[in-house]
Structures are given as C-alpha cells and as structure tokens.
Short mmCIF file of C-alpha atoms in Angstrom, two decimals:
data_model
loop_
_atom_site.label_atom_id
_atom_site.label_comp_id
_atom_site.label_asym_id
_atom_site.label_seq_id
_atom_site.Cartn_x
_atom_site.Cartn_y
_atom_site.Cartn_z
CA MET A 237 115.29 79.99 138.03
CA ARG A 238 116.96 83.37 137.37
CA ASN A 239 118.63 82.00 134.24
CA MET A 240 115.31 80.69 132.98
CA THR A 241 113.64 84.09 133.49
CA LYS A 242 116.41 85.92 131.63
CA ALA A 243 116.28 83.44 128.78
CA PHE A 244 112.51 83.74 128.50
CA ASN A 245 112.65 87.55 128.43
CA PHE A 246 115.36 87.42 125.78
CA ILE A 247 113.24 85.13 123.61
CA LEU A 248 110.25 87.48 123.93
CA VAL A 249 112.34 90.46 122.82
CA LEU A 250 113.65 88.56 119.79
CA PHE A 251 110.14 87.43 118.89
CA SER A 252 108.80 91.00 119.09
CA PHE A 253 111.54 92.33 116.82
CA ALA A 254 110.96 89.50 114.35
CA LEU A 255 107.25 90.25 114.14
CA ALA A 256 107.86 93.97 113.74
CA GLY A 257 110.26 93.37 110.89
CA LEU A 258 108.02 90.99 108.99
CA GLN A 259 104.72 92.84 109.25
CA PRO A 260 103.64 94.40 105.93
CA VAL A 261 104.15 98.17 105.90
CA ARG A 262 102.11 100.55 103.75
CA ALA A 263 103.88 103.53 102.27
CA GLN A 264 100.74 105.67 102.58
CA ALA A 265 99.50 107.34 105.74
CA GLY A 266 95.95 107.02 104.45
CA ALA A 267 94.11 107.59 101.21
CA GLN A 268 91.30 110.13 100.79
CA ILE A 269 88.11 109.64 98.83
CA GLY A 270 85.07 111.83 98.24
CA VAL A 271 84.00 115.04 96.48
CA LEU A 272 87.19 117.08 96.65
CA GLN A 273 85.84 120.60 96.11
CA PRO A 274 82.59 122.56 96.56
CA LEU A 275 80.32 122.58 93.51
CA THR A 276 77.78 125.06 92.12
CA ALA A 277 74.89 124.23 89.81
CA VAL A 278 71.93 125.95 88.19
CA SER A 279 68.44 124.75 89.04
CA ASP A 280 67.11 122.04 86.71
CA VAL A 281 70.53 121.60 85.04
CA LEU A 282 72.40 118.29 85.30
CA ILE A 283 75.80 118.37 86.98
CA GLU A 284 78.43 115.64 87.25
CA VAL A 285 79.69 115.00 90.78
CA PRO A 286 82.91 112.96 90.68
CA ILE A 287 83.86 110.86 93.70
CA GLN A 288 87.66 110.67 93.56
CA VAL A 289 90.32 108.74 95.44
CA VAL A 290 93.66 110.39 96.20
CA ASP A 291 97.03 108.79 97.03
CA VAL A 292 95.84 105.21 97.29
CA THR A 293 98.06 102.14 97.02
CA ASP A 294 96.99 98.74 95.63
CA LEU A 295 93.27 99.51 95.46
CA TYR A 296 91.16 96.57 94.29
CA ALA A 297 87.69 96.95 95.85
CA VAL A 298 85.50 99.74 97.23
CA ASP A 299 82.43 100.08 99.45
CA LEU A 300 81.16 103.67 99.38
CA GLU A 301 78.11 105.57 100.60
CA LEU A 302 77.35 109.25 100.00
CA THR A 303 74.36 111.22 101.23
CA PHE A 304 72.77 114.37 99.80
CA ASP A 305 69.72 116.53 100.50
CA PRO A 306 66.84 115.17 98.38
CA ASN A 307 64.93 118.43 98.91
CA VAL A 308 67.63 120.38 97.04
CA VAL A 309 68.91 117.91 94.43
CA THR A 310 67.83 114.67 92.80
CA ALA A 311 69.96 111.98 91.15
CA GLU A 312 69.64 111.02 87.50
CA ASP A 313 70.20 107.48 86.21
CA ALA A 314 73.55 106.61 84.62
CA ASP A 315 72.32 103.27 83.24
CA PRO A 316 68.82 103.31 81.73
CA THR A 317 69.10 99.62 80.81
CA ASN A 318 68.80 98.59 84.47
CA PRO A 319 65.93 99.40 86.82
CA GLY A 320 66.44 102.06 89.44
CA VAL A 321 68.96 104.89 89.57
CA GLN A 322 72.66 104.05 89.26
CA LEU A 323 75.95 105.91 89.50
CA GLY A 324 78.39 106.03 86.60
CA ILE A 325 81.51 103.88 87.12
CA GLY A 326 84.70 105.90 86.73
CA SER A 327 87.78 104.81 84.84
CA PHE A 328 90.18 104.47 87.79
CA LEU A 329 89.19 100.86 88.52
CA ASP A 330 88.56 98.19 85.91
CA ALA A 331 84.98 97.01 85.55
CA GLY A 332 84.42 93.97 87.75
CA LEU A 333 81.82 92.46 90.08
CA VAL A 334 79.19 94.92 91.32
CA LEU A 335 77.23 94.16 94.48
CA TYR A 336 75.55 97.56 94.92
CA ASN A 337 75.09 100.48 92.55
CA GLU A 338 71.97 102.36 93.48
CA VAL A 339 70.71 105.79 94.48
CA ASP A 340 67.72 106.30 96.77
CA ASN A 341 66.24 109.69 95.88
CA GLN A 342 63.73 109.47 98.72
CA GLN A 343 66.39 109.15 101.41
CA GLY A 344 69.19 110.91 99.54
CA ILE A 345 71.64 107.99 99.71
CA ALA A 346 74.00 106.72 97.00
CA ARG A 347 75.67 103.32 97.58
CA PHE A 348 78.35 101.65 95.47
CA VAL A 349 80.20 98.36 96.11
CA MET A 350 82.50 96.82 93.48
CA THR A 351 85.64 94.73 93.19
CA GLN A 352 87.96 94.13 90.28
CA VAL A 353 88.58 90.54 89.16
CA ASN A 354 91.47 88.60 87.69
CA PRO A 355 93.45 89.52 85.59
CA SER A 356 92.97 93.17 86.64
CA GLU A 357 95.90 94.61 88.57
CA PRO A 358 95.61 96.71 91.76
CA LYS A 359 95.47 100.44 91.14
CA SER A 360 97.63 103.08 92.83
CA GLY A 361 97.56 106.86 92.65
CA SER A 362 94.53 109.12 92.20
CA GLY A 363 91.45 109.00 89.99
CA ILE A 364 87.67 109.01 89.68
CA VAL A 365 85.96 105.93 91.13
CA VAL A 366 82.30 106.81 90.44
CA VAL A 367 80.26 109.73 89.10
CA LEU A 368 76.97 110.87 90.63
CA TYR A 369 74.65 112.79 88.30
CA LEU A 370 72.63 115.39 90.22
CA LYS A 371 70.06 117.99 89.17
CA GLY A 372 68.94 120.91 91.30
CA VAL A 373 65.25 120.89 92.18
CA GLN A 374 65.28 123.81 94.62
CA VAL A 375 67.54 126.78 95.28
CA GLY A 376 69.71 126.04 98.28
CA LYS A 377 72.74 124.12 99.46
CA SER A 378 73.11 120.36 99.84
CA ALA A 379 75.85 118.71 101.88
CA LEU A 380 77.65 115.86 100.14
CA LEU A 381 78.74 113.58 102.96
CA MET A 382 80.80 110.40 102.68
CA THR A 383 79.04 108.34 105.35
CA ASN A 384 80.85 105.08 104.57
CA VAL A 385 84.33 104.56 103.13
CA GLN A 386 85.91 101.12 102.87
CA LEU A 387 88.78 100.37 100.52
CA ALA A 388 90.49 96.98 100.15
CA ASP A 389 93.49 95.50 98.40
CA ARG A 390 93.62 92.34 96.31
CA THR A 391 93.58 90.02 99.33
CA GLY A 392 90.67 91.80 101.02
CA VAL A 393 92.81 93.66 103.58
CA GLU A 394 91.35 97.08 104.34
CA ILE A 395 93.31 100.11 103.14
CA PRO A 396 93.38 103.08 105.56
CA ALA A 397 91.23 105.84 104.09
CA SER A 398 89.16 108.84 105.12
CA GLY A 399 86.15 110.44 103.46
CA VAL A 400 86.16 113.98 102.08
CA ASN A 401 82.88 115.88 102.45
CA SER A 402 81.74 118.78 100.28
CA THR A 403 78.71 120.88 99.31
CA LEU A 404 76.62 121.54 96.21
CA THR A 405 75.00 124.97 95.92
CA VAL A 406 71.99 125.28 93.60
CA ALA A 407 71.33 128.75 92.20
CA ALA A 408 68.29 130.02 90.31
CA THR A 409 70.37 131.29 87.40
CA GLY A 410 73.98 131.27 86.38
CA PRO A 411 76.38 131.21 83.45
CA THR A 412 76.29 128.32 81.02
CA VAL A 413 79.39 126.19 81.48
CA SER A 414 80.49 123.79 78.76
CA ALA A 415 82.73 120.96 79.92
CA THR A 416 83.86 117.60 78.62
CA ALA A 417 81.85 114.76 80.11
CA ILE A 418 83.70 112.64 82.64
CA PRO A 419 84.50 109.26 81.05
CA VAL A 420 82.70 106.32 82.61
CA VAL A 421 82.75 102.56 82.07
CA ASN A 422 80.20 100.94 79.78
CA PRO A 423 77.56 99.46 82.14
CA THR A 424 77.48 96.24 80.12
CA ALA A 425 81.13 95.58 81.04
CA VAL A 426 80.36 94.85 84.70
CA VAL A 427 78.93 91.70 86.27
CA TRP A 428 76.11 92.17 88.75
CA LEU A 429 75.98 90.02 91.88
CA PRO A 430 72.47 89.35 93.19
CA THR A 431 71.73 91.25 96.40
CA PRO A 432 70.56 88.94 99.22
CA ALA A 433 66.87 89.41 100.00
CA LEU A 434 64.61 88.07 102.72
CA THR A 435 62.26 85.31 101.61
CA GLN A 436 58.80 84.81 103.10
CA ALA A 437 60.11 81.91 105.18
CA SER A 438 63.01 83.92 106.60
CA GLN A 439 60.75 86.89 107.31
CA ALA A 440 58.38 84.63 109.21
CA SER A 441 61.26 83.27 111.30
CA LEU A 442 62.19 86.83 112.32
CA GLU A 443 58.70 87.66 113.62
CA PRO A 444 58.21 87.32 117.39
CA GLN A 445 56.37 84.15 118.32
CA PRO A 446 54.05 83.78 121.35
CA ILE A 447 55.45 81.89 124.35
CA ILE A 448 53.39 78.81 125.17
CA GLN A 449 53.80 77.36 128.65
CA THR A 450 53.33 73.62 128.99
CA SER A 451 53.92 71.06 131.70
CA PRO A 452 57.47 69.68 131.72
CA THR A 453 57.81 66.30 130.07
CA VAL A 454 60.68 63.88 129.84
CA PRO A 455 61.91 63.66 126.24
CA SER A 456 62.05 60.17 124.81
CA GLU A 457 65.00 61.04 122.60
CA SER A 458 67.92 63.41 122.80
CA PRO A 459 66.80 66.85 121.65
CA THR A 460 68.10 68.11 118.34
CA LEU A 461 69.30 71.68 118.25
CA GLN A 462 68.55 73.62 115.09
CA ALA A 463 70.15 76.97 114.32
CA THR A 464 68.33 79.53 112.22
CA GLN A 465 70.45 82.01 110.33
CA VAL A 466 69.08 85.47 111.09
CA GLU A 467 71.59 87.91 109.72
CA GLN A 468 74.27 87.79 107.06
CA LYS A 469 77.01 90.41 107.07
CA GLN A 470 78.14 91.59 103.67
CA ILE A 471 81.76 92.47 103.06
CA ILE A 472 83.74 93.76 100.14
CA PRO A 473 84.00 90.78 97.73
CA ALA A 474 87.71 91.10 96.90
CA VAL A 475 88.82 88.36 94.48
CA ALA A 476 92.37 87.02 94.51
CA ALA A 477 94.44 87.13 91.34
CA ASN A 478 94.87 83.42 90.76
CA GLU A 479 91.47 82.23 91.86
CA ASP A 480 88.20 81.60 90.14
CA PRO A 481 85.86 84.52 91.00
CA ALA A 482 82.93 82.10 91.20
CA LYS A 483 84.52 80.17 94.12
CA PRO A 484 84.60 81.49 97.69
CA HIS A 485 87.99 82.62 99.03
CA VAL A 486 88.81 80.68 102.22
CA THR A 487 92.23 80.92 103.85
CA SER A 488 93.51 79.49 107.08
CA TRP A 489 95.14 81.90 109.49
CA LEU A 490 98.03 79.49 110.06
CA VAL A 491 98.62 79.09 106.33
CA GLU A 492 98.48 82.82 105.69
CA HIS A 493 100.79 83.57 108.64
CA TRP A 494 103.11 80.54 108.35
CA TRP A 495 106.14 82.70 109.08
CA ILE A 496 104.85 83.45 112.59
CA VAL A 497 104.58 79.72 113.36
CA LEU A 498 108.07 79.11 111.94
CA ILE A 499 109.61 81.89 114.04
CA ALA A 500 107.83 80.71 117.19
CA ALA A 501 109.06 77.14 116.67
CA GLY A 502 112.63 78.32 116.14
CA LEU A 503 112.57 80.49 119.25
CA VAL A 504 111.17 77.68 121.39
CA ALA A 505 113.92 75.35 120.14
CA GLY A 506 116.55 78.00 120.91
CA LEU A 507 115.16 78.42 124.42
CA GLY A 508 115.41 74.67 125.02
CA ILE A 509 119.04 74.54 123.89
CA TYR A 510 119.93 77.57 126.03
CA LEU A 511 118.35 76.09 129.17
CA TYR A 512 120.04 72.74 128.57
CA ARG A 513 123.50 74.32 128.32
CA THR A 514 123.04 76.59 131.38
CA ARG A 515 121.88 73.85 133.75
#
C-alpha cells in the first residue's frame, strides 16, 4: 500500500510539471488600451480622441466601450453613409467583421466590436484602434472612461489588458491648433454583421404570463418539454486563419488539448508498470 501511495504521488508531480511546461506563456504582463493622455478642446470645435493599445501581442479582435459626459461633449459621425453615429476605425487592425460601431449621445456611450479575418495576421505592438470625434457643447470637463475592455487573439483566447481612463476639458476659447488628421480605415472596407434584435414573438415570450390553476388531470400521452431561448450572449467573433468566416468555429476540448490526454495516458501506463514490478 505504501509503495502504491508513493508511486501515485510521483505520477502527480510528473503530471503537474508536464502541464506547467506545455501551457502557452505570454511574453506580456498585460496590454493597455484607452485614451493615453488628458485632452483639451475649444467649445464647438471638433477634436479627435484616439483610443490606443500599447504593448499588445497577437491582437486579432476587440470589444471596447468608452463613456463620456453628454452634457459637456457630443460625438460626431465618422461614417455618414450609415445611419447613426460611428467611430472611425484606426489603422492598427485590418478592416474585418464589425458587430458594433455606434455612439449613443444621449447616454454618452461609445461601443466598438470588430475582428480581423483571414488572411489578416495578428498584430503586436502599439497603435490606434479607433478614433472618437467629439465636440464641446459646454465649458467643463468630461471623464473618458474605458468601461469595457476585451482583447482576443486569433483563436478567441482573451489577451490580458487593462483600460486607461482620461479626461477632456472644454474651454470657452483657446489657441487654434493645426494637426494632421489621424488616418482611419475606409468604412466601405469593413463587413457589418447584423446585430441580434428581439422579434415580436420573442418579446411576447419574455412578458410575464398569468398563472391559471386547474384541477389535476392524468395526461394521455407523455408530456413534451419545449425550451424557449431567452437570452443570447454575444462574444468577440474571432475568426481562425484557415477557416471560412461564414462558418461557425466549433472545437472540441479534447481535440484542442490532445497533449493533456496523451500525457495522462502515458503516466497511467507508467504507473501500471511500476506497480507490477514492485509487487
């Protein structure tokens, strides 16, 4: 029994070291993304607000949300060809599939979700992801807060990242500053994905229904259970390099982590041989 316990502990130690050695390791401690420095603008004058990523590795998809004070500033549209107010897409990532690109001037929320597609390569380093065009409507200071930051690599694995908050101060007057416009991607180069919306039928299914009490009856047939889908969680639509973007990406955990199964099988076989020889 003592030999079996020692052998089992030895196998566990080997298995732990094997897993530690084969786990993917990122060189970065964590990327940063947001408005990197405080900004100053003159009332009723348009200002470009770049949202930049710093020290990222293998970036392929982003899901970002920034909030501002709608009483101090308002967002201008970067793409007049589409309804609503959009952000400009920076040049750090290649134009790809866009799920969200909209600014709500009533709530003061800017949301952007996009992924590159094949044959685009993952991007590393630093650069401008999107540009928000703001105009001061009242003298004051608006916080620019990154309320959601999600970065992903080519396989959809989340990249560690933190948001960088800043401020935009709107003054009544100030010097005229001439600067080169930040380059952005042509809006026609991206592909828009339709945003899921509730239909009348699905809205009706979400409304509370009155409870009707009836006398219990014996069913003549086996009851059929029907499931109604109530909520659908959206994730960053990262597209693999050698797949068709139009097809869903489905991978089995065992297939993706085949090396874990192989190591476990080898260790179990080694344990059996060890116990057989020490009997």
